[in-house]
Short mmCIF file of C-alpha atoms in Angstrom, two decimals:
data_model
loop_
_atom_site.label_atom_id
_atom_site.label_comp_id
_atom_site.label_asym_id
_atom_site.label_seq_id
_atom_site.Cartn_x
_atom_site.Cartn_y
_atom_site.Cartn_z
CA UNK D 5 61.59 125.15 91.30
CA UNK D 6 60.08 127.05 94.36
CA UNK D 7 60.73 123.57 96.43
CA UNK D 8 64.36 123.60 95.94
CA UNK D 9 64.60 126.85 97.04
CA UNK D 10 62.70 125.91 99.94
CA UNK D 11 63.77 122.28 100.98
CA UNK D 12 77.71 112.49 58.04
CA UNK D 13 80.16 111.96 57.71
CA UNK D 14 79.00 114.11 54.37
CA UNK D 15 81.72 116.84 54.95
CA UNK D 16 84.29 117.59 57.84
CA UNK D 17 86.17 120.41 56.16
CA UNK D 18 88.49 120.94 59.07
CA UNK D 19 88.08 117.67 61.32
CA UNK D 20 88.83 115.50 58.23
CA UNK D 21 92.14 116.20 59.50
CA UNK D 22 91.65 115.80 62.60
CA UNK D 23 90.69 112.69 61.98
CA UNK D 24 94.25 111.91 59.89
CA UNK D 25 96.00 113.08 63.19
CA UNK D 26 94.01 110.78 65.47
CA UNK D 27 92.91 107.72 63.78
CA UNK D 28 96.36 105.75 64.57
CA UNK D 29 96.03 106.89 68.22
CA UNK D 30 93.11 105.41 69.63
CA UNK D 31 91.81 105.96 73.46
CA UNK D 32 92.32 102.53 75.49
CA UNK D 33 89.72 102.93 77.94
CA UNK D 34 89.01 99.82 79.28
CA UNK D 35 91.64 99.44 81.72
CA UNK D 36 92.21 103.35 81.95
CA UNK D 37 88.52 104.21 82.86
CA UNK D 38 88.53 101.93 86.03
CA UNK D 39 91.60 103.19 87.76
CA UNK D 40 91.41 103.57 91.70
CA UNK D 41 90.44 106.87 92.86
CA UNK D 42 93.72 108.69 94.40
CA UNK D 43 94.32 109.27 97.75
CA UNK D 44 95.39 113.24 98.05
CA UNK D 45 98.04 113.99 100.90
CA UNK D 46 99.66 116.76 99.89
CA UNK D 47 99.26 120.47 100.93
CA UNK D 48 98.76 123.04 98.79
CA UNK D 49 99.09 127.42 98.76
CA UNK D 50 95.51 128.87 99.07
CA UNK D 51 94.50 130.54 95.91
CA UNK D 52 93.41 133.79 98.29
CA UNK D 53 94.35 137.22 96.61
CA UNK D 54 95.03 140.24 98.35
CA UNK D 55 92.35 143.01 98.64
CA UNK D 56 90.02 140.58 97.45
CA UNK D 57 86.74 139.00 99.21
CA UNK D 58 86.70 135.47 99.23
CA UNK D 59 84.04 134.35 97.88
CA UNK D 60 82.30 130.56 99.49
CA UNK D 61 79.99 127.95 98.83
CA UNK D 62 77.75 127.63 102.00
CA UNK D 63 75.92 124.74 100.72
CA UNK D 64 73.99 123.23 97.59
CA UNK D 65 70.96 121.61 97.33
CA UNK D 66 69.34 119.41 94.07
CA UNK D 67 66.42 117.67 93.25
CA UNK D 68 66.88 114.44 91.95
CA UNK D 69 67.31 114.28 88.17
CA UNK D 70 64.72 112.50 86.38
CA UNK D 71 64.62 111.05 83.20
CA UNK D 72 61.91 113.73 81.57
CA UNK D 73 58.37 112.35 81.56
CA UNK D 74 59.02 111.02 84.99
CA UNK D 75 62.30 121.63 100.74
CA UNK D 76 65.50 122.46 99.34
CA UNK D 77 68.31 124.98 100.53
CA UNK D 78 66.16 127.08 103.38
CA UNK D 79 65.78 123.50 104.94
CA UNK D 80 69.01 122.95 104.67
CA UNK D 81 71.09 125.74 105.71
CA UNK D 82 68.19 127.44 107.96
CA UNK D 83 69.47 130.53 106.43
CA UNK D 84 66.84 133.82 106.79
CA UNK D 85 64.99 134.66 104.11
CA UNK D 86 65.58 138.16 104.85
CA UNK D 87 69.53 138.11 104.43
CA UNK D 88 69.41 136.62 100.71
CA UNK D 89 70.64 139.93 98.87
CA UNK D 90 69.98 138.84 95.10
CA UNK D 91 69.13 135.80 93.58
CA UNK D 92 70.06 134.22 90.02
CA UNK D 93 68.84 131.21 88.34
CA UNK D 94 69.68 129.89 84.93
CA UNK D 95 67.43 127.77 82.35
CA UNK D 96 67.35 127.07 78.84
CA UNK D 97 63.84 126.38 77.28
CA UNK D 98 61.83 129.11 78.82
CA UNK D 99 58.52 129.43 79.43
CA UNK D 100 56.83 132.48 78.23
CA UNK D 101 54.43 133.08 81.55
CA UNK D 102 57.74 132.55 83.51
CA UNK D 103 60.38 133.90 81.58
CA UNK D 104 61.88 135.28 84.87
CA UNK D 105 61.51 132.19 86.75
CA UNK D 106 64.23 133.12 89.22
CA UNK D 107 61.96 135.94 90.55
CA UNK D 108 58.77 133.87 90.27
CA UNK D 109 60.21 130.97 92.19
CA UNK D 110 61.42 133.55 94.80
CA UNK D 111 58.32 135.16 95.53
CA UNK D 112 56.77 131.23 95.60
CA UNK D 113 59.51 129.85 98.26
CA UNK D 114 58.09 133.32 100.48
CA UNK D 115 61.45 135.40 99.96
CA UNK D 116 60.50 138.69 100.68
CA UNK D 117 59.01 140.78 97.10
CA UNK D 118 62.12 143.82 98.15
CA UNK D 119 64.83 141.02 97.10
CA UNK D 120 65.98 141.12 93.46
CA UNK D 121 66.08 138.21 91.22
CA UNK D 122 66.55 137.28 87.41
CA UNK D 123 67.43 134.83 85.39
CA UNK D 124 70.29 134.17 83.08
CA UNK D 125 70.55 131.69 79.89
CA UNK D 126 73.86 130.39 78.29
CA UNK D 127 72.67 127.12 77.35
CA UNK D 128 74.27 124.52 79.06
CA UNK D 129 76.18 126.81 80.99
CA UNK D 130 73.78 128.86 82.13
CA UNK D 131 73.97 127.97 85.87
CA UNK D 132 77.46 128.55 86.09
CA UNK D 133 77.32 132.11 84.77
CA UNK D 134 74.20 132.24 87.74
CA UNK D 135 76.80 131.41 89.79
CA UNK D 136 79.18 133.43 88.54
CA UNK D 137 77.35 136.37 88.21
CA UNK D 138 76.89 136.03 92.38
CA UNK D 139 80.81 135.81 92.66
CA UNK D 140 80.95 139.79 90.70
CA UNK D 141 78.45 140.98 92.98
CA UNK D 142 79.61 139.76 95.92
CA UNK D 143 83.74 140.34 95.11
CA UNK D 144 82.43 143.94 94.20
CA UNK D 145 80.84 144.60 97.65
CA UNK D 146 77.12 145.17 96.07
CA UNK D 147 75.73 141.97 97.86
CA UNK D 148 76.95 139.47 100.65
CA UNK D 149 74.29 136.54 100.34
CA UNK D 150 73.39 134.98 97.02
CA UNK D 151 71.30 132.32 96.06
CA UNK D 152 72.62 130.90 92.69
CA UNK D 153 71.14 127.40 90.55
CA UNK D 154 68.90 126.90 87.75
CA UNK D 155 66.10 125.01 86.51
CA UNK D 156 65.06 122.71 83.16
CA UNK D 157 61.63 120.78 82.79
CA UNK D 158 62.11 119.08 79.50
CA UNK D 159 58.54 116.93 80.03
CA UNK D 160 56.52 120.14 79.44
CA UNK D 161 58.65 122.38 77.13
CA UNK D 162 56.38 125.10 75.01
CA UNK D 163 55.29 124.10 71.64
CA UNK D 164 54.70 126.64 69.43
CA UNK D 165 52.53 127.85 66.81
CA UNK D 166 54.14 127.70 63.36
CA UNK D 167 55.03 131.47 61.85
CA UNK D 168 51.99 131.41 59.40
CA UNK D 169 50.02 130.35 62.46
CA UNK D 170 51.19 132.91 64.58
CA UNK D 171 50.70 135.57 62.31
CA UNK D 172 47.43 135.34 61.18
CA UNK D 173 46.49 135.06 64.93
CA UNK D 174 47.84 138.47 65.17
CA UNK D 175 46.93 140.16 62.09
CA UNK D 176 42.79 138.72 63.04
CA UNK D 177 43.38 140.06 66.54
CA UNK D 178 44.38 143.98 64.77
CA UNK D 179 41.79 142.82 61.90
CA UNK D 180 38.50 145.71 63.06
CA UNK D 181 36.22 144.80 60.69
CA UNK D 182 33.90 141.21 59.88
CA UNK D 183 35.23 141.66 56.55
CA UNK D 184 39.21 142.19 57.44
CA UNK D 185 38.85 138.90 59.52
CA UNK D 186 36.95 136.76 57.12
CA UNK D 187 39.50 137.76 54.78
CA UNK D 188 42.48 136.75 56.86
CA UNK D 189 40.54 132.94 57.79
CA UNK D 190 40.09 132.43 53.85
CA UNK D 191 43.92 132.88 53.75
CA UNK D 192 43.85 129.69 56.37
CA UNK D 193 45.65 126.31 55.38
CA UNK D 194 45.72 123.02 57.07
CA UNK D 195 49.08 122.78 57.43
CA UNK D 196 49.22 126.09 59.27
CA UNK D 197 48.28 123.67 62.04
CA UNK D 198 51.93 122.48 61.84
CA UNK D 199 53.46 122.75 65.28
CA UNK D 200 57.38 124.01 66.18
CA UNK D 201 58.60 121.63 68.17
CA UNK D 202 61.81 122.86 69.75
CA UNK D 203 65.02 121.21 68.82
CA UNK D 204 68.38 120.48 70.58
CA UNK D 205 69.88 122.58 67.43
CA UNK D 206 72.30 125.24 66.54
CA UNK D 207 70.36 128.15 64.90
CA UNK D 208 73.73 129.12 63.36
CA UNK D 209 74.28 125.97 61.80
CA UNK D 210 71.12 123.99 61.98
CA UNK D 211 72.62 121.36 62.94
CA UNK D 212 71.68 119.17 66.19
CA UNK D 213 74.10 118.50 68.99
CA UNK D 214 73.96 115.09 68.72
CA UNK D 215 74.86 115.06 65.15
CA UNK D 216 77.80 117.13 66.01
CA UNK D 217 78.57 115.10 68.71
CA UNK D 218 79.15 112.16 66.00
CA UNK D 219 80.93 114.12 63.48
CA UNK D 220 83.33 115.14 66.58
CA UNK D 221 83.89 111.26 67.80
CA UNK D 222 84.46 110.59 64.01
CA UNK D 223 87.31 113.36 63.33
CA UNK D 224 89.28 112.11 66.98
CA UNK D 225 88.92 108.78 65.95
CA UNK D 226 86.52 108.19 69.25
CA UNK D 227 85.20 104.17 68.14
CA UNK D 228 81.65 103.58 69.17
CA UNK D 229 83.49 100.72 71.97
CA UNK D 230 85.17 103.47 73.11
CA UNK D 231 82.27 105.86 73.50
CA UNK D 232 79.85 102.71 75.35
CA UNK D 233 82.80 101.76 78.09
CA UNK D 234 82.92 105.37 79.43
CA UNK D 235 79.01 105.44 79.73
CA UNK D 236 79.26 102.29 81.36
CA UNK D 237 81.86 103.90 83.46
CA UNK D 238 79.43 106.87 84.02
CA UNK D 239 76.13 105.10 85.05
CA UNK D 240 78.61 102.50 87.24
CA UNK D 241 80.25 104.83 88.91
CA UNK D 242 77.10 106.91 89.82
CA UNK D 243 75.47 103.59 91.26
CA UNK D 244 78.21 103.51 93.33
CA UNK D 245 78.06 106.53 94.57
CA UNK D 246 74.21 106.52 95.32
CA UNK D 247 74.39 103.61 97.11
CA UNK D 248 77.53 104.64 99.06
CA UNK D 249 75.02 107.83 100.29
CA UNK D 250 77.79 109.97 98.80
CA UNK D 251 75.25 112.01 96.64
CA UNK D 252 74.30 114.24 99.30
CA UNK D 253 73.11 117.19 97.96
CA UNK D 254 70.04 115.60 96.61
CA UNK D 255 66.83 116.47 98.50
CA UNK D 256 63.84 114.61 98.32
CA UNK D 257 61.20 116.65 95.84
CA UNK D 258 57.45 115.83 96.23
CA UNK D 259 56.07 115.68 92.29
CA UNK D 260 52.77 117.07 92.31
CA UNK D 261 49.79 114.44 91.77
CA UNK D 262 52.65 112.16 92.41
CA UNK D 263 54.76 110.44 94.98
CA UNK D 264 57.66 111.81 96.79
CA UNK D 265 61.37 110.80 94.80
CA UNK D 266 64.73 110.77 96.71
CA UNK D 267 67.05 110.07 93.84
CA UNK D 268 67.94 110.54 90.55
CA UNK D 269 66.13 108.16 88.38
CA UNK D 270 68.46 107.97 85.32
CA UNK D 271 71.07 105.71 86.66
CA UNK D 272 70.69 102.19 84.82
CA UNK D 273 74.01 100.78 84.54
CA UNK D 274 73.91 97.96 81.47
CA UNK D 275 76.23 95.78 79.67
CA UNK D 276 78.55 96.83 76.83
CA UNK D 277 76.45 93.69 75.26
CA UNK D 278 73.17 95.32 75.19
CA UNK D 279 74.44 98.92 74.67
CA UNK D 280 76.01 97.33 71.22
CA UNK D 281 72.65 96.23 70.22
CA UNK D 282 71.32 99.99 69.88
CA UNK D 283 71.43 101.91 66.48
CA UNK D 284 72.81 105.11 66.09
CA UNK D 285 71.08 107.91 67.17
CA UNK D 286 71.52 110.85 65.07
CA UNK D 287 74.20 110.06 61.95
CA UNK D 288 72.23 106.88 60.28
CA UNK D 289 73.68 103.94 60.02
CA UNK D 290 77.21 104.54 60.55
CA UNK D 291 77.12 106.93 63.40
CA UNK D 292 78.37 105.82 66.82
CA UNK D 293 76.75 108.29 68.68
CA UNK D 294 73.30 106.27 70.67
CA UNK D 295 71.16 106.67 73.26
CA UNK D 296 73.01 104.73 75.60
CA UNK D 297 76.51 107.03 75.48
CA UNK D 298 74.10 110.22 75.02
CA UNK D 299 72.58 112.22 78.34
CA UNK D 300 69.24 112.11 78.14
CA UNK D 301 66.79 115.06 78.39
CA UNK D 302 65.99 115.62 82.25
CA UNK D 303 63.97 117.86 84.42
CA UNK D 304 65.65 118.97 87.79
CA UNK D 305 66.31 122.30 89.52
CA UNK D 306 69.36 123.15 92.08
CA UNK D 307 70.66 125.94 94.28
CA UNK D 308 73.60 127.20 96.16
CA UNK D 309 74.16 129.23 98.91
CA UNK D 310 76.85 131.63 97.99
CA UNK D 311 78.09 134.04 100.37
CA UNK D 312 81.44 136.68 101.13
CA UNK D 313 83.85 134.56 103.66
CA UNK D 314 83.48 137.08 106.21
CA UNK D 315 79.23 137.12 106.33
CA UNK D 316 79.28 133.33 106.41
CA UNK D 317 81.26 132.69 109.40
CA UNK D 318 79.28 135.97 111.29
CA UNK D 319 76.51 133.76 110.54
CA UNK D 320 78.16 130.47 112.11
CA UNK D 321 78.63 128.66 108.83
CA UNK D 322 81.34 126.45 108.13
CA UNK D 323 81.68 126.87 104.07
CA UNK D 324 82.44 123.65 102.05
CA UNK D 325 84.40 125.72 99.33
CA UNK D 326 86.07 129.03 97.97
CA UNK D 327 85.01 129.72 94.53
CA UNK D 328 87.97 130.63 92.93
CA UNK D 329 89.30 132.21 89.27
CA UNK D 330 87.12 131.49 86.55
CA UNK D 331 86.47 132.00 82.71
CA UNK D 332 84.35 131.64 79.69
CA UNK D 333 85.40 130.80 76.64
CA UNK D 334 83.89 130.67 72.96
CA UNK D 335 85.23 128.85 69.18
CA UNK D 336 83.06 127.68 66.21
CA UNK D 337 80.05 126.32 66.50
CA UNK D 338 80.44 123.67 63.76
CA UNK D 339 83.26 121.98 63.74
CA UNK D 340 84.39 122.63 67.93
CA UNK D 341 80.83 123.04 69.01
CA UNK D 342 81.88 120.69 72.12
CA UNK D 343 85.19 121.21 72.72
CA UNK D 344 84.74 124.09 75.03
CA UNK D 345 86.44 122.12 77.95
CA UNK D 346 89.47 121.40 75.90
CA UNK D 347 89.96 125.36 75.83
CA UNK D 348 88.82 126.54 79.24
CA UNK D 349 91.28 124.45 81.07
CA UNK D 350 94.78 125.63 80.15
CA UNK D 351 93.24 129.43 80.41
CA UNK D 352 91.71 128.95 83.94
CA UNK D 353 94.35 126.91 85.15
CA UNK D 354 96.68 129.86 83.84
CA UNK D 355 95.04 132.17 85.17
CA UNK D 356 94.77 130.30 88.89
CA UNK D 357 98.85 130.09 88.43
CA UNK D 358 98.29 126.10 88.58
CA UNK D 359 99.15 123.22 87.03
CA UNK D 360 97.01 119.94 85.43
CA UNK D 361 99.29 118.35 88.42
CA UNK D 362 97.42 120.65 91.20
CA UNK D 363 94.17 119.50 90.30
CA UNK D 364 92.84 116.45 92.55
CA UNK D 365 89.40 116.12 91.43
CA UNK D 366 88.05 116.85 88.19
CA UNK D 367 84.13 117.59 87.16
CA UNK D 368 83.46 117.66 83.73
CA UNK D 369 80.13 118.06 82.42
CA UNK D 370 79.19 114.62 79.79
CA UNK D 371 77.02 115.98 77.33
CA UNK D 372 77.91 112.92 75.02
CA UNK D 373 80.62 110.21 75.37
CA UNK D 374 82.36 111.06 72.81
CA UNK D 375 82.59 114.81 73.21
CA UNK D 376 84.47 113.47 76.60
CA UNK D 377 86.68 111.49 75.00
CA UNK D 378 87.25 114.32 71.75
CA UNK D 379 88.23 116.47 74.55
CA UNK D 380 90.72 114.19 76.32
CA UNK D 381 92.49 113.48 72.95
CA UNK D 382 92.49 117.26 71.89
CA UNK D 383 94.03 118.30 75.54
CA UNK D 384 96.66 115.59 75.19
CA UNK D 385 97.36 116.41 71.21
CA UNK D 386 100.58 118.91 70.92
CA UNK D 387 99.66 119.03 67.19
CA UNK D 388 95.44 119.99 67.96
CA UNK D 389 96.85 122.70 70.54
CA UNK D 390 99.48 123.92 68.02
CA UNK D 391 97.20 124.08 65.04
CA UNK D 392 93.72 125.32 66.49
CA UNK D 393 94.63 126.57 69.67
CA UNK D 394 97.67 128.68 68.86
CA UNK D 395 99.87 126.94 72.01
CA UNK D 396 103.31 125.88 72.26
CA UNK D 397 102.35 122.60 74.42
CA UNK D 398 99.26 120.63 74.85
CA UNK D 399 97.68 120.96 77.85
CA UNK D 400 97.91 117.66 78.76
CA UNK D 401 96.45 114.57 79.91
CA UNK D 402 93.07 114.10 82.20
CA UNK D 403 94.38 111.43 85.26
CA UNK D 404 90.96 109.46 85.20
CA UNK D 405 91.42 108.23 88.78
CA UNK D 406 90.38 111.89 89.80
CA UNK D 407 87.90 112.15 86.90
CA UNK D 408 83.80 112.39 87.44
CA UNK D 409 84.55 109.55 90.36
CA UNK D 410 80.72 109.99 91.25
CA UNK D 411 79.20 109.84 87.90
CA UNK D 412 78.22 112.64 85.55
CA UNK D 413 75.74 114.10 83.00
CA UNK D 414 75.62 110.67 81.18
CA UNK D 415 74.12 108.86 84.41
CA UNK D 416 73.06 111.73 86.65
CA UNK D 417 71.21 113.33 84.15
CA UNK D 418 71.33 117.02 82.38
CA UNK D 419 68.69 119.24 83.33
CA UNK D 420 70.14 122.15 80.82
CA UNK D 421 69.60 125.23 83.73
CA UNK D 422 70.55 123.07 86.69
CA UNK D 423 74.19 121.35 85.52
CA UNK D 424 76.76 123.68 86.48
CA UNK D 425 75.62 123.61 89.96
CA UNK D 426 75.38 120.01 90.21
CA UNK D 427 79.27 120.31 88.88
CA UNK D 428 80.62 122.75 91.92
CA UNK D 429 79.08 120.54 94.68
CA UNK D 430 80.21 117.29 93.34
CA UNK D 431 83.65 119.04 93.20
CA UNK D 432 83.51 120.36 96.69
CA UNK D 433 81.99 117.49 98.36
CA UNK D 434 84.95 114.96 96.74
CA UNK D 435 87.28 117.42 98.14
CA UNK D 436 85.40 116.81 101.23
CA UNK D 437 85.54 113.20 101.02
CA UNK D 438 89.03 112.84 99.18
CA UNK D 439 91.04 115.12 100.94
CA UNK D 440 91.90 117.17 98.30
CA UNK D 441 92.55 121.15 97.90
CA UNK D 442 91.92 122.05 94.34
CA UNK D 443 89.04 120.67 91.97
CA UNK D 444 88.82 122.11 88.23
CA UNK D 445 84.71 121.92 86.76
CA UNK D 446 84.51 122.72 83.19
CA UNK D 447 81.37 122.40 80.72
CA UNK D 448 81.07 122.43 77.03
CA UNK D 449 77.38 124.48 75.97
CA UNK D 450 76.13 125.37 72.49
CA UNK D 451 76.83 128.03 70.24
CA UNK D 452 80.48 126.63 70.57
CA UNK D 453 80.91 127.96 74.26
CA UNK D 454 82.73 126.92 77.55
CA UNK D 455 83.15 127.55 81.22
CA UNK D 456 85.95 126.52 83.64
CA UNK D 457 86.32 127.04 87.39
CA UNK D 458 88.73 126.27 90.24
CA UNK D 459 87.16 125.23 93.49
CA UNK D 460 89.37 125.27 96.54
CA UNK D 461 88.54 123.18 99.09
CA UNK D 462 87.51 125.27 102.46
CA UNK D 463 89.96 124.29 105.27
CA UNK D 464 88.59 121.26 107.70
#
């Protein structure tokens, strides 16, 4: 990470009626998902508030997302070293010698050892609350210059010791006598040797995402069809974009021992013929949640440049975005582990004093296909936002012309730490590109939680 800083269906006690309320309204995607991209024209108030710093994205940097197994912002932005006030990083699956890789990764990309650093974790999330974390120090006046991302290497995550393992390793290094430790290695049993492996699973629950992720498609009535045409959609429409050059914030990223990559490696757009022929992944046989409408486990790292209005354009930068109102939100882990998204939006979009109307480019993080299509349903269900959500209205329906139009989790990958930055660039270079003022990113994350933000696009 120093680089990028440099260059059942067994029981569904409430979704069984869920899946009463949706099963007679299924999700035609196939001539939905491919609608044009649209055109924005229209002009828009500035979200700016009074007495309050605006708060702007200088610039982001990635590298490319690789499927696991497989000279970042400094370059980029030639910003100083020695102006960088703080600096945040999220990640996931830590790594005990690292557990503060933000600072380690800082003092490897030559910041100097007087600027702060830490690191955050909300799972999936966790770079967003990185980056939000820089907007509340920055909107508070303690720093000017942030550097915000996060990290994830999934090929090399730590493998532990099982708990009878682990504890006679401690109790024979207190052990101060030959006898005391011969005593402890009689107690020793093969399977002792056991490893923990870690697990995409809720600790509250014990139940894995992707098995959630099924049980979710199941109770919106989400049909495994439906769930392969948006990945198809996904890994398309991130080809598309690659080739187009319109992934920009990707920096080439020299893998040790290895050779040099320049883009994600993930993207393999297929047929809905051959996706069909692939077994369920998690809920077996009847589960319609695979590997192909699943993102896969990724390593990648990524950084922005965060910064008050005022310092960056002392500094001669031309922003590409205000970070605007944001929140976080949290429900049940079991039965709305995913449907963080579908809660987020009306409150941020509340609290921004806009409408689903405003938005012209949406970013949505795609943990699973159907959790993207679960969430569509519940945001266009008035009965879902009556019953769970305690609203009058539903929130309403996601246009997919200005939906994930470069790709998303499902093709680009889903480097845990990393996401949520990946999200706020692709949303403020589309505005870029699009002409549009407003972009909403929202992310679902385990433990049942959620994130939503408005980026405004910074004036041309």
């Amino acid at each position: 990470m120093t680089s990028i800083l440099t260059y059942t269906f067994k029981s569904l006690p409430s979704t069984s009626k869920w899946a009463l309320r949706f099963s007679l309204r299924p999700l035609s995607c196939s001539s939905q998902l491919w609608a044009a991209p649209a055109v924005q024209t229209k002009s828009k108030k500035t979200l700016a508030k009074p007495n309050i710093r605006n708060i702007v994205v200088v610039d982001g940097v990635r590298i490319p997302f690789l499927l696991s197994g497989t000279s970042g912002l400094l370059h980029r932005t030639n910003v100083p070293k020695e102006v960088v006030d703080y600096i945040i990083f999220g990640t996931v699956v830590q790594e005990v010698k690292t557990s503060n890789v933000a600072r380690e990764a800082a003092l490897g990309a030559g910041f100097s050892d007087k600027t702060p650093a830490h690191t955050v974790t909300m799972a999936c999330i966790s770079a967003n609350q990185a980056m939000t974390t820089g907007v509340g120090l920055i909107a508070s006046g303690q720093c000017d210059v942030i550097v915000a991302g996060g990290v994830e290497l999934m090929s090399d995550v730590p493998i532990r010791h099982s708990r009878k393992m682990r504890k006679m390793m401690l109790d024979l290094n207190k052990a101060k006598t030959l006898g005391q430790r011969l005593s402890l290695i009689s107690k020793f049993r093969l399977n002792f040797l056991s490893p923990e492996l870690p697990a995409v699973a809720e600790f509250s629950t014990n139940e894995t995402m992707g098995h959630s992720a099924d049980r979710l498609a199941a109770a919106f009535a989400v049909s495994r069809l439906e769930q392969d045409e948006y990945a198809l959609r996904s890994h398309t429409l991130a080809k598309k974009a690659q080739d187009e050059g319109l992934l920009s914030d990707v920096v080439p990223f020299k893998v040790p021992g290895k050779d040099t990559v320049t883009k994600d490696s993930g993207i393999r757009p297929s047929s809905l013929e051959q996706m069909a022929k692939l077994k369920p992944a998690f809920i077996k046989p009847y589960g319609t949640v695979t590997a192909a409408n699943s993102s896969f486990l990724t390593d990648g790292a990524s950084a922005m440049l965060i910064m008050a209005e005022e310092k960056a354009l002392a500094m001669g930068y031309k922003p590409k975005a205000y970070l605007r109102d944001f929140v976080y939100v949290s429900q049940d882990p079991k039965d709305q582990l995913l449907l963080g998204p579908t809660y987020a939006t009306p409150k941020v979009l509340e609290k921004a004093g806009l409408t689903m109307n405003d938005i012209d480019v949406f970013e949505f993080h795609e943990a699973f296909s159907g959790q993207i299509l679960a969430n569509f349903k519940a945001m266009d269900s008035d009965w879902f936002t009556q019953n769970y959500m305690g609203r009058k209205t539903k929130v309403g329906s996601l246009p997919l012309e200005k939906f994930n139009n470069w790709g998303g989790s499902l093709s680009l990958g889903h480097p845990f730490g990393a996401t949520g930055c990946r999200l706020v660039m692709a949303a403020a270079n589309r505005l870029r590109k699009e002409g549009g003022q407003y972009s909403l990113v929202a992310a679902c994350a385990a433990g049942g939680q959620g994130h939503a933000m408005i980026v405004e696009a910074y004036p041309k």
